[in-house]
Coordinates of C-alpha atoms in Angstrom, one line a residue:
X8 CA 22.3 -9.1 34.6
X9 CA 19.9 -6.2 34.1
X10 CA 21.4 -5.2 30.9
X11 CA 21.3 -8.6 29.7
X12 CA 17.8 -8.8 30.2
X13 CA 17.1 -5.6 28.3
X14 CA 19.1 -6.9 25.4
X15 CA 17.2 -10.3 25.3
X16 CA 14.1 -8.4 25.1
X17 CA 15.2 -5.8 22.4
X18 CA 16.4 -9.0 20.2
X19 CA 13.1 -10.5 20.7
X20 CA 11.2 -7.3 19.7
X21 CA 13.5 -6.9 16.8
X22 CA 12.7 -10.5 15.6
X23 CA 9.1 -9.9 15.8
X24 CA 9.3 -6.8 14.1
X25 CA 11.3 -8.3 11.4
X26 CA 8.7 -11.3 11.1
X27 CA 5.9 -8.8 10.7
X28 CA 7.6 -6.7 8.1
X29 CA 8.4 -10.1 6.1
X30 CA 4.8 -11.0 6.1
X31 CA 3.6 -7.2 5.4
X32 CA 6.1 -7.1 2.5
X33 CA 4.8 -10.5 0.9
X34 CA 1.7 -8.5 -0.1
X35 CA 3.7 -6.3 -2.7
X36 CA 1.3 -6.0 -5.3
X37 CA -1.9 -3.9 -5.1
X38 CA -5.0 -6.4 -4.2
X39 CA -2.8 -9.4 -3.7
X40 CA -4.4 -12.2 -1.9
X41 CA -2.4 -15.1 -0.7
X42 CA -3.0 -18.4 1.4
X43 CA -1.4 -19.3 4.3
X44 CA 1.0 -21.5 2.5
X45 CA 1.9 -19.0 0.0
X46 CA 3.0 -16.5 2.6
X47 CA 5.0 -19.3 4.4
X48 CA 6.9 -20.1 1.1
X49 CA 7.2 -16.5 0.4
X50 CA 8.8 -15.5 3.8
X51 CA 10.5 -18.7 4.9
X52 CA 9.1 -18.4 8.1
X53 CA 7.7 -21.2 10.1
X54 CA 4.0 -22.1 9.3
X55 CA 2.8 -21.8 13.1
X56 CA 4.6 -18.2 13.3
X57 CA 2.9 -16.8 10.2
X58 CA -0.4 -18.1 11.2
X59 CA -0.1 -16.6 14.5
X60 CA 1.0 -13.1 13.1
X61 CA -1.5 -13.3 10.5
X62 CA -4.3 -13.7 13.1
X63 CA -2.9 -10.9 15.3
X64 CA -2.8 -8.7 12.1
X65 CA -6.2 -9.5 11.2
X66 CA -7.6 -8.8 14.7
X67 CA -5.6 -5.6 14.6
X68 CA -7.0 -4.4 11.4
X69 CA -4.0 -4.2 9.2
X70 CA -4.8 -7.6 7.5
X71 CA -8.2 -9.1 6.3
X72 CA -8.9 -12.8 6.1
X73 CA -11.0 -13.9 3.3
X74 CA -12.4 -17.4 2.2
X75 CA -9.5 -17.3 -0.5
X76 CA -6.5 -16.1 1.9
X77 CA -5.2 -13.0 3.4
X78 CA -5.0 -9.5 2.0
X79 CA -4.0 -6.1 3.3
X80 CA -6.9 -4.2 5.0
X81 CA -8.0 -1.1 3.4
X82 CA -8.1 1.9 5.8
X83 CA -9.9 5.1 5.1
X84 CA -6.2 6.5 5.1
X85 CA -5.1 4.1 2.4
X86 CA -8.3 4.5 0.4
X87 CA -7.9 8.4 0.4
X88 CA -4.2 8.1 -0.6
X89 CA -4.8 5.6 -3.5
X90 CA -8.6 5.5 -4.3
X91 CA -8.1 8.2 -7.1
X92 CA -5.3 6.2 -8.7
X93 CA -7.3 3.2 -10.0
X94 CA -7.0 4.1 -13.7
X95 CA -3.1 4.9 -13.3
X96 CA -2.6 1.8 -11.6
X97 CA -4.5 -0.2 -14.1
X98 CA -2.5 1.4 -17.2
X99 CA 0.9 1.0 -15.5
X100 CA 0.4 -2.4 -14.3
X101 CA 1.8 -4.1 -17.6
X102 CA 4.3 -1.5 -18.3
X103 CA 5.5 -2.2 -14.6
X104 CA 5.8 -6.0 -15.2
X105 CA 7.5 -5.7 -18.4
X106 CA 10.0 -3.0 -16.6
X107 CA 10.8 -5.9 -14.2
X108 CA 11.2 -8.8 -16.6
X109 CA 13.6 -6.4 -18.9
X110 CA 15.8 -4.9 -15.9
X111 CA 15.5 -7.7 -13.1
X112 CA 15.3 -4.7 -10.7
X113 CA 12.3 -3.7 -8.2
X114 CA 9.7 -1.6 -10.0
X115 CA 7.6 1.0 -8.1
X116 CA 4.7 3.1 -9.0
X117 CA 4.2 5.8 -6.7
X118 CA 2.3 9.1 -6.1
X119 CA 3.1 12.5 -4.4
X120 CA 1.0 13.0 -1.2
X121 CA 2.0 16.0 0.7
X122 CA 5.8 15.5 1.5
X123 CA 5.6 11.7 0.8
X124 CA 5.8 9.3 -1.8
X125 CA 2.8 6.8 -1.3
X126 CA 3.4 3.3 -3.2
X127 CA 0.6 2.5 -5.4
X128 CA 2.4 -0.6 -6.9
X129 CA 5.4 -2.7 -6.7
X130 CA 6.9 -5.5 -8.8
X131 CA 9.6 -7.4 -7.0
X132 CA 9.8 -10.4 -9.4
X133 CA 11.8 -13.3 -8.3
X134 CA 15.5 -11.7 -8.1
X135 CA 15.3 -11.8 -4.1
X136 CA 16.1 -8.3 -3.7
X137 CA 14.9 -7.0 -0.4
X138 CA 13.6 -3.3 -0.9
X139 CA 12.0 -1.9 2.3
X140 CA 8.8 -0.5 0.7
X141 CA 5.3 -1.9 0.4
X142 CA 2.0 -1.0 -1.5
X143 CA 0.1 1.8 0.2
X144 CA 3.4 2.4 2.5
X145 CA 4.9 6.0 2.2
X146 CA 8.6 7.2 2.4
X147 CA 9.8 11.0 2.5
X148 CA 9.9 12.3 -0.9
X149 CA 13.2 13.8 -0.4
X150 CA 15.0 10.7 0.5
X151 CA 14.4 8.8 -2.8
X152 CA 14.5 9.1 -6.9
X153 CA 11.0 8.4 -7.1
X154 CA 10.1 11.3 -4.9
X155 CA 12.6 13.7 -6.2
X156 CA 11.5 13.0 -9.8
X157 CA 8.0 14.1 -8.9
X158 CA 9.2 17.3 -6.6
X159 CA 11.1 18.5 -9.5
X160 CA 7.6 19.0 -11.5
X161 CA 6.8 21.6 -9.1
X162 CA 7.9 25.3 -8.6
X163 CA 10.5 25.7 -5.9
X164 CA 8.1 28.0 -4.0
X165 CA 5.9 24.9 -3.8
X166 CA 8.5 22.7 -2.8
X167 CA 9.1 24.9 0.1
X168 CA 5.6 24.6 1.1
X169 CA 5.5 20.9 1.1
X170 CA 9.0 20.1 2.5
X171 CA 10.0 21.6 5.5
X172 CA 13.0 21.3 7.8
X173 CA 14.3 19.2 9.5
X174 CA 14.3 16.7 6.7
X175 CA 14.2 13.2 8.0
X176 CA 17.5 11.2 7.2
X177 CA 16.8 7.9 6.3
X178 CA 20.5 7.0 5.8
X179 CA 23.8 9.0 5.9
X180 CA 23.4 9.9 2.2
X181 CA 19.8 11.3 2.5
X182 CA 19.6 15.0 1.6
X183 CA 19.3 16.8 5.0
X184 CA 18.8 20.6 4.0
X185 CA 16.3 22.3 1.7
X186 CA 19.0 24.2 -0.2
X187 CA 20.7 21.1 -1.1
X188 CA 17.4 19.6 -2.4
X189 CA 16.6 22.5 -4.4
X190 CA 20.1 22.1 -6.2
X191 CA 19.2 18.6 -6.6
X192 CA 16.0 19.4 -8.3
X193 CA 17.3 21.8 -10.5
X194 CA 19.8 19.1 -11.8
X195 CA 16.9 16.6 -12.3
X196 CA 15.0 19.2 -14.5
X197 CA 17.9 19.6 -16.7
X198 CA 17.7 15.8 -17.1
X199 CA 14.1 16.1 -18.3
X200 CA 12.9 14.7 -15.0
X201 CA 15.3 11.9 -14.6
X202 CA 16.1 11.6 -11.1
X203 CA 18.7 9.3 -9.3
X204 CA 19.5 8.3 -5.6
X205 CA 22.7 6.6 -4.4
X206 CA 21.8 4.7 -0.8
X207 CA 19.7 7.8 0.3
X208 CA 16.5 5.9 1.0
X209 CA 18.2 2.3 2.0
X210 CA 21.9 1.6 2.6
X211 CA 23.0 -0.6 -0.4
X212 CA 20.3 0.4 -2.7
X213 CA 20.2 2.6 -5.7
X214 CA 17.1 4.0 -7.8
X215 CA 16.5 5.8 -10.9
X216 CA 12.8 7.4 -11.5
X217 CA 10.9 9.4 -14.0
X218 CA 8.2 11.3 -13.5
X219 CA 4.3 10.6 -14.8
X220 CA 2.2 13.5 -15.6
X221 CA -1.5 13.3 -14.8
X222 CA -4.1 15.3 -16.5
X223 CA -5.6 16.4 -13.2
X224 CA -2.3 17.8 -12.0
X225 CA -1.6 15.2 -9.6
X226 CA 1.9 13.8 -9.7
X227 CA 3.3 10.1 -10.0
X228 CA 6.3 8.3 -11.1
X229 CA 7.8 5.2 -11.5
X230 CA 11.1 3.9 -10.5
X231 CA 13.6 0.8 -10.9
X232 CA 15.6 0.0 -7.5
X233 CA 18.5 -2.4 -7.1
X234 CA 21.8 -3.2 -5.0
X235 CA 23.6 -1.9 -8.1
X236 CA 26.0 1.3 -8.5
X237 CA 24.1 4.5 -9.3
X238 CA 26.0 4.8 -12.6
X239 CA 24.9 1.5 -13.9
X240 CA 21.3 2.7 -13.6
X241 CA 22.1 5.3 -16.3
X242 CA 22.2 2.7 -19.0
X243 CA 18.3 1.8 -17.8
X244 CA 17.3 5.4 -17.8
X245 CA 15.8 5.5 -21.5
X246 CA 13.8 2.3 -20.8
X247 CA 12.1 3.8 -17.8
X248 CA 11.6 7.4 -19.5
X249 CA 10.0 5.7 -22.4
X250 CA 7.7 3.8 -20.0
X251 CA 6.9 7.0 -18.1
X252 CA 6.0 8.8 -21.3
X253 CA 3.8 5.9 -22.5
X254 CA 2.0 5.6 -19.3
X255 CA 1.4 9.6 -19.5
X256 CA 0.1 9.3 -23.1
X257 CA -2.3 6.7 -22.3
X258 CA -3.7 8.3 -19.3
X259 CA -3.8 11.6 -21.4
X260 CA -5.8 9.4 -24.2
X261 CA -8.2 7.9 -21.9
X262 CA -8.8 11.2 -20.5
X263 CA -9.4 13.3 -23.6
X264 CA -11.7 10.2 -25.0
X265 CA -13.7 10.3 -22.0
X266 CA -14.3 14.2 -22.2
X267 CA -15.2 13.8 -25.7
X268 CA -17.6 11.3 -25.3
X269 CA -19.0 13.5 -22.4
X270 CA -19.3 16.4 -24.7
X271 CA -20.9 14.5 -27.5
X272 CA -23.7 13.4 -25.0
X273 CA -24.3 16.5 -24.0
X274 CA -25.0 17.8 -27.5
X275 CA -27.6 14.9 -28.3

């Protein structure tokens, strides 16, 4: 009887965690604000449950209730991680939307913060594919194509400083040793930055990613993720590479323009 009681408690806890995750993932774009009925429609959960969980998340400081609906609360950690990327998100947003329309896959924009990928934006579209990521969330960089694409832009010595063993395994396919990670990063460099993962971050999902080079030395990247064989993603790699180059060039152009304006103003 004691074992049954424990099992029942565990099931109830798992159910609650799953419901909270569904609700949090409904806010999958930066700055998304949703009304109660929109969250209900997006998650498929009972209205009473959604309202109760949103109220609890608001009280815990994880969600913010506004006059026009609910949005993710901005914590000091989130602001530190994403606050310097406003220009990048603005430039990338229409590109991400276009990639999603063209490929029907989930599109991510991320930045490298220490050993983690921090997600700056996510476009899930209407495909119904469940990808366990959310805006302002983070995952180990060594466990995804997006993270590996950014790590490959660094010298091996710097990677050793950032990524230290033991490496967290998200799935049985996740790279678990630094030596194996270095071999993978070397292969990515030969592909001009294109990185792949085959069920390394989540079982049943594969990704392809390309790096975005920012003028201030920060590393970012864009990826496509879906329940498709990794080899099929190779067909979509050229679209992703062009998108990443386009974002890089727009950022560089905007930075150069701002620098020229500052210099001209200083000479007046």
